[in-house]
PDB file of C-alpha atoms in Angstrom:
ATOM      1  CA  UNK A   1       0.000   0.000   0.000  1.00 47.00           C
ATOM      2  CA  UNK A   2       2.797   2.489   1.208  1.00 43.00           C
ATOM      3  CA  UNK A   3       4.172   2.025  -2.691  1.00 44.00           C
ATOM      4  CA  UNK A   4       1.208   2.693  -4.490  1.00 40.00           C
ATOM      5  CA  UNK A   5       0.330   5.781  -2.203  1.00 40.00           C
ATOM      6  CA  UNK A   6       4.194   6.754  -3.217  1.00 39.00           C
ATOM      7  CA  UNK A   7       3.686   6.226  -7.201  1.00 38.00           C
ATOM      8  CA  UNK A   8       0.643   7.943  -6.790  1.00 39.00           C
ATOM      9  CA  UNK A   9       2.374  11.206  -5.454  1.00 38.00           C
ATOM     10  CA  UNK A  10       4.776  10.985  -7.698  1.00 42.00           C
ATOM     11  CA  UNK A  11       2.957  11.146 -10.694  1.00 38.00           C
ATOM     12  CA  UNK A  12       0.338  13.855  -9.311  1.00 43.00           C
ATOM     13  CA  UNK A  13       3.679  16.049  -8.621  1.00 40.00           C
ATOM     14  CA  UNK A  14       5.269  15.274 -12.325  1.00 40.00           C
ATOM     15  CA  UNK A  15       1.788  16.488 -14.283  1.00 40.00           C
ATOM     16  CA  UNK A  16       1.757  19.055 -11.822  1.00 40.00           C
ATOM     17  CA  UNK A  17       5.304  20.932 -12.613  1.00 40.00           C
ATOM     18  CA  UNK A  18       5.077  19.400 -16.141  1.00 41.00           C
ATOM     19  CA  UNK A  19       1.596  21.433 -16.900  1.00 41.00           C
ATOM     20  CA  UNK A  20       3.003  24.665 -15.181  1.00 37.00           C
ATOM     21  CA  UNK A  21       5.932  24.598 -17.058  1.00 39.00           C
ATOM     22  CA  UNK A  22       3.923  23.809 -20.493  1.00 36.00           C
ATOM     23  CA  UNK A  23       1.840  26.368 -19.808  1.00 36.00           C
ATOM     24  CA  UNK A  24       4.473  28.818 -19.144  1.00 37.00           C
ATOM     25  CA  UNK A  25       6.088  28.587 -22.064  1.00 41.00           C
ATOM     26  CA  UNK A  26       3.033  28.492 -24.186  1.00 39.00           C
ATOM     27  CA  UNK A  27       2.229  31.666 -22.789  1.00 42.00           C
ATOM     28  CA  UNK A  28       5.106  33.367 -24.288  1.00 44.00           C
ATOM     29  CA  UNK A  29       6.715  34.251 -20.956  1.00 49.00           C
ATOM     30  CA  UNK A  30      10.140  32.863 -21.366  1.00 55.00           C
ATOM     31  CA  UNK A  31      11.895  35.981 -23.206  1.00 80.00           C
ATOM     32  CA  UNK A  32      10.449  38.260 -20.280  1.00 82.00           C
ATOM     33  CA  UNK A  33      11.629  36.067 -17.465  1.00 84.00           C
ATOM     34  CA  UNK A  34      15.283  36.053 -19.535  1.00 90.00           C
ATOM     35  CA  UNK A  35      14.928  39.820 -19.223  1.00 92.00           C
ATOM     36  CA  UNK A  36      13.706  39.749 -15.185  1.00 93.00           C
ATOM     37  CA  UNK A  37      17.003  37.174 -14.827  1.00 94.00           C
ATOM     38  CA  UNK A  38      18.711  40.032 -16.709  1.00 96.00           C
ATOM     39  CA  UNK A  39      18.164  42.471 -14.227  1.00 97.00           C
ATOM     40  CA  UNK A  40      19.601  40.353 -11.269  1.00 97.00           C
ATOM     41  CA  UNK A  41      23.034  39.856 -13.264  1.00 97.00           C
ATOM     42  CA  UNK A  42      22.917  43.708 -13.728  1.00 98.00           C
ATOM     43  CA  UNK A  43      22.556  44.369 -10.037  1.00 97.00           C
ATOM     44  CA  UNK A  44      25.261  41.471  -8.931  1.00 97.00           C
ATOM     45  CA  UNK A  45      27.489  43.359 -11.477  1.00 98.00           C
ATOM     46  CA  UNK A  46      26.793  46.783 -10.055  1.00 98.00           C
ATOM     47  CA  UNK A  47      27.256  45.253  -6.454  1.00 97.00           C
ATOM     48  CA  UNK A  48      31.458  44.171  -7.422  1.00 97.00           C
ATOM     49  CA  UNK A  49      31.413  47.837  -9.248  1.00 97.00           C
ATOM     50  CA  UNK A  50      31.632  45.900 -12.849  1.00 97.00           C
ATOM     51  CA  UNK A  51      29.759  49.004 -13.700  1.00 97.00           C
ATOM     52  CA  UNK A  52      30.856  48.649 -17.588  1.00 97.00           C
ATOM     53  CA  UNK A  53      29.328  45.379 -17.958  1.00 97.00           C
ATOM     54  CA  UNK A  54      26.500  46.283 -15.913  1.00 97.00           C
ATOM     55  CA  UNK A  55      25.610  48.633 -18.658  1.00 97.00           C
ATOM     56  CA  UNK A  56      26.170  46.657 -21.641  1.00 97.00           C
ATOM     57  CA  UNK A  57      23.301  44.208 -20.106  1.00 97.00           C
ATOM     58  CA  UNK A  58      21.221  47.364 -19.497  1.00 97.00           C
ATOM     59  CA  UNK A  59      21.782  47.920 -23.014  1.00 96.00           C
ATOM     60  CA  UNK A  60      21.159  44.229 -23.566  1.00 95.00           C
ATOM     61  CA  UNK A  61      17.634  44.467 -21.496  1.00 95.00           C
ATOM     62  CA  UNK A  62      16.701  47.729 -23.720  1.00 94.00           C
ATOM     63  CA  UNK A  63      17.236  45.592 -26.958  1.00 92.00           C
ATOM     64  CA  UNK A  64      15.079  42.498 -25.847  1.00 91.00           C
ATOM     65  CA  UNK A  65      12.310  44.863 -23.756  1.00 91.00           C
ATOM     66  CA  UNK A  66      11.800  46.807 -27.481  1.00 88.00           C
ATOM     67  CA  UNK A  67      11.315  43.391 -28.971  1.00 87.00           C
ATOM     68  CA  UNK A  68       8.640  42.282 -27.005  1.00 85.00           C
ATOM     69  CA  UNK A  69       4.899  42.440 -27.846  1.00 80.00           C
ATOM     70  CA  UNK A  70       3.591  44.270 -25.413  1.00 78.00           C
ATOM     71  CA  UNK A  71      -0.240  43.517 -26.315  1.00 77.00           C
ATOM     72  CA  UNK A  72       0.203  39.653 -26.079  1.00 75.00           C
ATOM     73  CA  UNK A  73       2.512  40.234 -22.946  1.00 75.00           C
ATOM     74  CA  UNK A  74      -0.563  42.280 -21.254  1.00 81.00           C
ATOM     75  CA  UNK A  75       1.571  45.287 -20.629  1.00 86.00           C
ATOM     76  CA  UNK A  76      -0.239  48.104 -18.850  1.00 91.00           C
ATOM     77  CA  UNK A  77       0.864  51.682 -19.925  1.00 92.00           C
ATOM     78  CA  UNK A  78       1.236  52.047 -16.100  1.00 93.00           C
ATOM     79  CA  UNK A  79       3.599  48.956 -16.280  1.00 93.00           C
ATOM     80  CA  UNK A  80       5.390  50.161 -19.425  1.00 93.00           C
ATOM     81  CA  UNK A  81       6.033  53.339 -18.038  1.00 95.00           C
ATOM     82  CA  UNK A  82       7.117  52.112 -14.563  1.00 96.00           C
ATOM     83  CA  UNK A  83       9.922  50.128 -16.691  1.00 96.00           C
ATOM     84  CA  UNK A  84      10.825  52.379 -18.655  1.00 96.00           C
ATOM     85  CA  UNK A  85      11.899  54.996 -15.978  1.00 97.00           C
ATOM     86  CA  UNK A  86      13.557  52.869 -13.566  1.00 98.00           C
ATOM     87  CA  UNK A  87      15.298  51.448 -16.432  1.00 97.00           C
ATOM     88  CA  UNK A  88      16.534  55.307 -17.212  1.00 97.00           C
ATOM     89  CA  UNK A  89      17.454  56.020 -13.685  1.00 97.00           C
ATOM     90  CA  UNK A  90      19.631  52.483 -13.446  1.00 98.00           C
ATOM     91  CA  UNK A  91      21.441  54.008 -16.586  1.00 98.00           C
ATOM     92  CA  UNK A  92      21.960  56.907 -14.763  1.00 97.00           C
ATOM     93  CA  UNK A  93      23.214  55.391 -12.183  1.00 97.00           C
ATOM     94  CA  UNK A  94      25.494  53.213 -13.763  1.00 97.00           C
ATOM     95  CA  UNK A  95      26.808  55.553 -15.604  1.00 96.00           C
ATOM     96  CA  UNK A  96      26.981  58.723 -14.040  1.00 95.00           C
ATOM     97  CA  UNK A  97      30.935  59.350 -12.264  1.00 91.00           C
ATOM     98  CA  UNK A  98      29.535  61.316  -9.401  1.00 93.00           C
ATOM     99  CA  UNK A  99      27.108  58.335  -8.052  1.00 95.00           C
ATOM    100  CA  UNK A 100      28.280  56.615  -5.001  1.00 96.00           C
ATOM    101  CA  UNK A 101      28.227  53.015  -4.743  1.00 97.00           C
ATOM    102  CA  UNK A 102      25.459  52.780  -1.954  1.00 97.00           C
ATOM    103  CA  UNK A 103      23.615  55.387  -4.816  1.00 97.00           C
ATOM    104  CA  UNK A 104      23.922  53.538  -7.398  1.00 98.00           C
ATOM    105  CA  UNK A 105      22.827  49.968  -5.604  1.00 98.00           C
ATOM    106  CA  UNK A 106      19.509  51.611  -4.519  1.00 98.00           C
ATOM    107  CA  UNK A 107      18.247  52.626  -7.966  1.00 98.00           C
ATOM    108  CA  UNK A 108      19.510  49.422  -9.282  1.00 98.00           C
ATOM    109  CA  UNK A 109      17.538  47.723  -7.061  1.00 98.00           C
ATOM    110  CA  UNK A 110      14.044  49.722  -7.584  1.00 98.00           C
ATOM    111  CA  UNK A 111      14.770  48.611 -11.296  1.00 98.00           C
ATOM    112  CA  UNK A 112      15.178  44.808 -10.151  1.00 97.00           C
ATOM    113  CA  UNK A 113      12.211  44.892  -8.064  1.00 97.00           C
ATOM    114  CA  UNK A 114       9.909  46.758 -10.662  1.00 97.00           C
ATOM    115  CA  UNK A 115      10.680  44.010 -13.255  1.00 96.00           C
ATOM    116  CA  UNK A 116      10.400  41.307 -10.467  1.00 96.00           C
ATOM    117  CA  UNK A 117       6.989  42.274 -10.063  1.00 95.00           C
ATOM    118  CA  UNK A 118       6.208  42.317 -14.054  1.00 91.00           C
ATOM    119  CA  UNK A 119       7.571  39.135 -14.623  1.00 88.00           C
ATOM    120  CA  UNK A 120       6.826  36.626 -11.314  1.00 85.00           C
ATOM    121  CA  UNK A 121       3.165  35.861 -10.943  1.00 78.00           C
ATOM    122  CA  UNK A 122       4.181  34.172  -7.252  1.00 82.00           C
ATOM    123  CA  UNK A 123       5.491  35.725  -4.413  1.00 87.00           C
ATOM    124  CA  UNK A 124       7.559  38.837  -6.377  1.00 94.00           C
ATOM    125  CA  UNK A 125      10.709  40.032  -4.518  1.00 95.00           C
ATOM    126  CA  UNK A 126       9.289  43.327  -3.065  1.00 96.00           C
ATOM    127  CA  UNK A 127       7.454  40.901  -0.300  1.00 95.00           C
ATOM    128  CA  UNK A 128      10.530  40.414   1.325  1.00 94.00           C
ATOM    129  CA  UNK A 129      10.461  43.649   2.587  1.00 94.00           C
ATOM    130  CA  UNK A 130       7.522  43.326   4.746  1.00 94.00           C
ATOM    131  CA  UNK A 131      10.003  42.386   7.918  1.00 94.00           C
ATOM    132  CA  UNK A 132      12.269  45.404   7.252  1.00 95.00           C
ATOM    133  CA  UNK A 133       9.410  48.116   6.803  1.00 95.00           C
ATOM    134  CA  UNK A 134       7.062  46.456   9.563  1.00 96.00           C
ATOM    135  CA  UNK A 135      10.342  47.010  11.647  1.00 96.00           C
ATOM    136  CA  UNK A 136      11.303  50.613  10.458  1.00 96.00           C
ATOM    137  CA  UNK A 137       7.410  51.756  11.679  1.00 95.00           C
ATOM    138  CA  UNK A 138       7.826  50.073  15.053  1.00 95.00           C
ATOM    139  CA  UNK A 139      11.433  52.075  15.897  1.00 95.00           C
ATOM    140  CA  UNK A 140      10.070  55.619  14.736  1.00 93.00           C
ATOM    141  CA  UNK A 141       7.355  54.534  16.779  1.00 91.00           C
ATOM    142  CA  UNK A 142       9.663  53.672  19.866  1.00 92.00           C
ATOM    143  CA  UNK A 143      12.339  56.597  19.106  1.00 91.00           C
ATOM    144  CA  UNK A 144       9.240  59.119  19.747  1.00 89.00           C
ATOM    145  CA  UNK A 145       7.682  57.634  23.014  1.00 86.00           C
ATOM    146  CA  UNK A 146      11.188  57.541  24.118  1.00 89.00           C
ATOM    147  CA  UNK A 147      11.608  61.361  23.661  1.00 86.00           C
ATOM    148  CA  UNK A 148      14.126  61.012  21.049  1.00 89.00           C
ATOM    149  CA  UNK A 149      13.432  63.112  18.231  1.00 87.00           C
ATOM    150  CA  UNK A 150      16.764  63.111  16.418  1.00 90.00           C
ATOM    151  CA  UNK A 151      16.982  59.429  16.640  1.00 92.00           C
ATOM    152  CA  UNK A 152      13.196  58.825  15.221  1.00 92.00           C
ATOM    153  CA  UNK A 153      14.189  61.256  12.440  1.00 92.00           C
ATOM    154  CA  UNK A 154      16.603  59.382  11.465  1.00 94.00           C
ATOM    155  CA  UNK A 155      14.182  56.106  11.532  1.00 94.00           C
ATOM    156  CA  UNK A 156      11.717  57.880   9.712  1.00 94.00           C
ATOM    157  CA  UNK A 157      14.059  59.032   6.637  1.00 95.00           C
ATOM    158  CA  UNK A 158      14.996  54.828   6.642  1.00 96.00           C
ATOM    159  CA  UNK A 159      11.759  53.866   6.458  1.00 96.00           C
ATOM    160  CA  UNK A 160      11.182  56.377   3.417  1.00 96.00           C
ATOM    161  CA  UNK A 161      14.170  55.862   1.718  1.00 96.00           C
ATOM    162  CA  UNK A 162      13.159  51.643   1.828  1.00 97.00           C
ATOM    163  CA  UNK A 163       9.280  52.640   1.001  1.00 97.00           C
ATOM    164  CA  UNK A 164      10.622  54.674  -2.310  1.00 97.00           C
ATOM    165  CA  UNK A 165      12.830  51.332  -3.324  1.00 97.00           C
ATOM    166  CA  UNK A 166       9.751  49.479  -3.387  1.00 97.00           C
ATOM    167  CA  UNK A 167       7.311  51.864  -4.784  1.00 97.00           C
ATOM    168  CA  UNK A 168       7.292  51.347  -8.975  1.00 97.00           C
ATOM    169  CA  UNK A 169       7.122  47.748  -7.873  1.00 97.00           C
ATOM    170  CA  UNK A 170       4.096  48.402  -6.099  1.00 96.00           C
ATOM    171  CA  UNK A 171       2.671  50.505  -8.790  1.00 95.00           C
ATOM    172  CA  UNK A 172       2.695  47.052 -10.779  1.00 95.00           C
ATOM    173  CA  UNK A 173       1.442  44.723  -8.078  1.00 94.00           C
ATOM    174  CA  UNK A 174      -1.068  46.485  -6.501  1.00 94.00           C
ATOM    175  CA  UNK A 175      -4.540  47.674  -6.498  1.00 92.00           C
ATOM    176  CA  UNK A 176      -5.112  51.164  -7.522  1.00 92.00           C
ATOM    177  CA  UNK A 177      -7.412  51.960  -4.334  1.00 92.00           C
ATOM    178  CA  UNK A 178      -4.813  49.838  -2.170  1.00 92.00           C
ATOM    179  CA  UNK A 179      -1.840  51.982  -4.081  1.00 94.00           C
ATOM    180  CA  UNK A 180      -4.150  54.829  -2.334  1.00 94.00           C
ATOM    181  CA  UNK A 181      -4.226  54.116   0.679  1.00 94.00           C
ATOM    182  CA  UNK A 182      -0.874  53.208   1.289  1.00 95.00           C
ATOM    183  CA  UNK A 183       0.515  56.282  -0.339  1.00 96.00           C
ATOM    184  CA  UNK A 184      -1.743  58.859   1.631  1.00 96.00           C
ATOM    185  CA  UNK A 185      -0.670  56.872   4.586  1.00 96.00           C
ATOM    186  CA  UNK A 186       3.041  57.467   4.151  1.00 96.00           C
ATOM    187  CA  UNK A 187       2.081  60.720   3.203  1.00 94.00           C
ATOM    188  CA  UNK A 188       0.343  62.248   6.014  1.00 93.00           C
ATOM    189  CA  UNK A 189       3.256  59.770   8.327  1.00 92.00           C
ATOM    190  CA  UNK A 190       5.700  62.190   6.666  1.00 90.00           C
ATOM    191  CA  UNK A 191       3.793  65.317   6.516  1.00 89.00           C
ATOM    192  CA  UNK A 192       3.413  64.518  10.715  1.00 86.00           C
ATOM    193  CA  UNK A 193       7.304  65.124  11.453  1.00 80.00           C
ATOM    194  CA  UNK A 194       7.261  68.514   9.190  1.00 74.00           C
ATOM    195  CA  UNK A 195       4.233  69.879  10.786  1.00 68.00           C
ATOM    196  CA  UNK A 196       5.330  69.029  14.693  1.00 63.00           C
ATOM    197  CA  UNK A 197       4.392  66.001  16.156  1.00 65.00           C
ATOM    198  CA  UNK A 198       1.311  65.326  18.630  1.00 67.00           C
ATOM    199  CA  UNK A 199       2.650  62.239  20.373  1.00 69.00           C
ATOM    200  CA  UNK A 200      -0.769  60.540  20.531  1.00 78.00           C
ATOM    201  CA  UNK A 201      -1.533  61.554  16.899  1.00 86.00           C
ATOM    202  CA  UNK A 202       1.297  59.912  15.771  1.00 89.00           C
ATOM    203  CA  UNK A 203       1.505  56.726  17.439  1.00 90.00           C
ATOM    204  CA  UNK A 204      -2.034  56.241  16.174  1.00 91.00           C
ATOM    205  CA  UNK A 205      -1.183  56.707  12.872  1.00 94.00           C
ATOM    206  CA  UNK A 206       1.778  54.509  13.065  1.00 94.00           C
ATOM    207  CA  UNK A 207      -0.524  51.284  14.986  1.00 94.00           C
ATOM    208  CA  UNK A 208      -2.731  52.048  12.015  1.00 95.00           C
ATOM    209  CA  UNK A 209      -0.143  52.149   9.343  1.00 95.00           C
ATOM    210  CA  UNK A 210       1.542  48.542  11.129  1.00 95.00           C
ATOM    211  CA  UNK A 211      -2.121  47.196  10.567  1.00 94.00           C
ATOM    212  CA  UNK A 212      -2.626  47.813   7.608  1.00 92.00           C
ATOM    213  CA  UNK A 213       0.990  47.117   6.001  1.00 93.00           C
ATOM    214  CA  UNK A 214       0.236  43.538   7.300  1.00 92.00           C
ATOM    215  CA  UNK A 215      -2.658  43.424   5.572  1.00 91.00           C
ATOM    216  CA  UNK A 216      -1.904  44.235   2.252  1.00 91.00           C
ATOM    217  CA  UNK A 217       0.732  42.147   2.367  1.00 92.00           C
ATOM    218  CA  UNK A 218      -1.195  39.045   3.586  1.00 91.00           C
ATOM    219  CA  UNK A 219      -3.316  40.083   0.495  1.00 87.00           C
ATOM    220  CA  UNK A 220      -0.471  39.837  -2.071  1.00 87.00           C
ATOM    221  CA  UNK A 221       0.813  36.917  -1.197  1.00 85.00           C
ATOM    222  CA  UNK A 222      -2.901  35.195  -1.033  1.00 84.00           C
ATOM    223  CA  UNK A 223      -3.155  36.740  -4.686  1.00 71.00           C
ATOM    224  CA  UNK A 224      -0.008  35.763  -6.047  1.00 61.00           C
ATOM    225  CA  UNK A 225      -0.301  31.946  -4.469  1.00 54.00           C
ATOM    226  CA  UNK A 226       0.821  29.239  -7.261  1.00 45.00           C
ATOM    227  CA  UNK A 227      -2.624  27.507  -8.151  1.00 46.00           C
ATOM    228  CA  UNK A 228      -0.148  24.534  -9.526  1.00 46.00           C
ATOM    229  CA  UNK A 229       1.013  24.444  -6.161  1.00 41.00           C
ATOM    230  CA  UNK A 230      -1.847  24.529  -4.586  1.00 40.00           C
ATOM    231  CA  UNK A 231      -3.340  21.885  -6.599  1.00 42.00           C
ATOM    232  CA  UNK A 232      -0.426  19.254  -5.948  1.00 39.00           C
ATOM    233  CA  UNK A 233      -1.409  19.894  -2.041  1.00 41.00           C
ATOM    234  CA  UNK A 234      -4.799  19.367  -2.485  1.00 40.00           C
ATOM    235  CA  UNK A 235      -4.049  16.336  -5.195  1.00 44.00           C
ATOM    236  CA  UNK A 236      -1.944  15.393  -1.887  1.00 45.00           C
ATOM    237  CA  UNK A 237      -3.954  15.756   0.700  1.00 47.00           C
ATOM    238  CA  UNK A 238      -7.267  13.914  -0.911  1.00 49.00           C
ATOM    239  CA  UNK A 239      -4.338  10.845  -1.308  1.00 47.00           C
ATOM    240  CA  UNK A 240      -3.449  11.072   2.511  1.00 48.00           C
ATOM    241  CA  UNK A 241      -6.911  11.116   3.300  1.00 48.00           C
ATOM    242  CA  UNK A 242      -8.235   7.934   0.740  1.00 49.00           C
ATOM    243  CA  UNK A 243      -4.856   5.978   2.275  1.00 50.00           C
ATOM    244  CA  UNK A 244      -5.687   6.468   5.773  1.00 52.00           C
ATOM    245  CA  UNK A 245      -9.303   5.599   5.496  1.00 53.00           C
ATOM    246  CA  UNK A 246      -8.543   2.373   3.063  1.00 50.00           C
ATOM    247  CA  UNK A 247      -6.342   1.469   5.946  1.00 53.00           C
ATOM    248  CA  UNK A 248      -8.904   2.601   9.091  1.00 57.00           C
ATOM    249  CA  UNK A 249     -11.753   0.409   6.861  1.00 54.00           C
ATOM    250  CA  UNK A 250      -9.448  -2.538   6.754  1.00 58.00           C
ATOM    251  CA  UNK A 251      -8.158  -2.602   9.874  1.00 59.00           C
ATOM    252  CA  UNK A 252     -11.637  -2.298  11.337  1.00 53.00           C
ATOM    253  CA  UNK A 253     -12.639  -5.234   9.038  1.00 60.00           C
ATOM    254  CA  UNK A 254      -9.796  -7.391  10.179  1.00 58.00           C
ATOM    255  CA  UNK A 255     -10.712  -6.669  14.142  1.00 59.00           C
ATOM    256  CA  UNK A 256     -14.288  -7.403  13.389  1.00 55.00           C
ATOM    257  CA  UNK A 257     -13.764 -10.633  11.560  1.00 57.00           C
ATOM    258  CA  UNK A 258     -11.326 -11.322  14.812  1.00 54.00           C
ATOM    259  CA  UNK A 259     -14.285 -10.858  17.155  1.00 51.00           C
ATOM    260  CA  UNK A 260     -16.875 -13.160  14.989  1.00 53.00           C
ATOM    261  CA  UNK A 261     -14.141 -16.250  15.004  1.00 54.00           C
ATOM    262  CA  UNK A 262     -14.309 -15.848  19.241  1.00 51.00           C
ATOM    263  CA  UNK A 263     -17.712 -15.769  19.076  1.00 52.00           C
TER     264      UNK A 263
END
């Protein structure tokens, strides 16, 4: 029995991946996801300063992004243009003398995570950041109750500076009216600091702000779930369940035909 269950979940899991993969390709997806894999070499190359090479694959992104049909891809102008400018401002970056490294790693990085979130329908990169802005909110929070305004200044810039890496990427991903509301919400956060701070005002905001970061997160990533995936678990689970209760049944059978023979 323990074999069969095994070939069982072995072949659900190979039609599983195999579909996905069919599917993927079918879909004409593999020249963008070349281009989103693009991207990553540019930033590794920009991290070790190969700032040369890292522009001849900018260059090399440019030539291949041109190429692409953007009406069978299902390219947004809101999406196109998001590229297009973070693309520009990488160039920039890359290529511009006066740029520091730290510089020139940030707006490589918006560019990365922008075509991230184009190309991966599953958990794109800019989720990772949940932790680190989750975490920013709760220190200007504490700097402030604390009485230490220098200190939660200097948490609050963080926290803007990380929000702005992630933003084109969330012009992709997200909902306009989310988009919204997150962006008045940093807003009025920052406008808070420049106007003079009511201690109780703030913290509000901030609980508020923690609440609902956490939400629209949860919401991505129960958007962006892999279906494939979630079928294989399912496919999985149904086995697990048929097994156990082909083995309860039989068992109960064998103890019951036990019982008649005493009697």
């Amino acid at each position: 029995m323990r074999q069969v269950f095994i070939f069982i979940f072995c072949i659900c899991l190979y039609m599983s991946t195999a579909g996905y993969g069919y599917a993927t390709e079918v879909n004409g997806q593999h020249t963008w996801k070349e281009l989103n894999q693009t991207t990553d070499h540019v930033l590794q190359l920009v991290k070790q300063e190969k700032f040369e090479e890292a522009k001849q694959l900018l260059d090399y992104f440019s030539d291949g992004f041109i190429q692409l049909d953007f009406k069978a891809e299902g390219f947004t102008m809101n999406e196109m243009r998001t590229i297009t400018m973070t693309f520009e401002q990488s160039v920039e970056a890359v290529t511009a003398a006066e740029k520091s490294l730290d510089e020139r790693i940030y707006t490589v990085t918006t560019f990365r995570l922008a075509v991230d979130a184009l190309s991966s329908e599953h958990h794109p990169l800019w989720l990772q950041s949940e932790g680190t802005l989750l975490n920013q909110l709760a220190l200007i929070k504490q700097e402030h109750q604390n009485g230490q305004p220098e200190a939660m200044q200097h948490r609050m810039n963080t926290f803007l500076r990380h929000y702005q890496m992630i933003r084109p990427a969330l012009t992709i991903d997200l909902e306009p009216h989310l988009l919204q509301q997150v962006e008045s919400q940093v807003t009025y956060l920052d406008n808070l600091r420049v106007d003079g701070i009511n201690s109780d005002k703030l913290t509000a905001h901030i609980e508020m702000m923690e609440a609902d970061f956490a939400k629209v997160f949860e919401r991505v990533k129960e958007d962006s779930a892999d279906p494939s995936l979630l079928w294989v678990m399912i496919t999985i689970g149904g086995m697990i369940v048929l097994s156990l209760s082909y083995v309860g049944v039989k068992k109960y059978r064998a103890e019951k035909g036990k019982v008649r023979m005493k009697e």
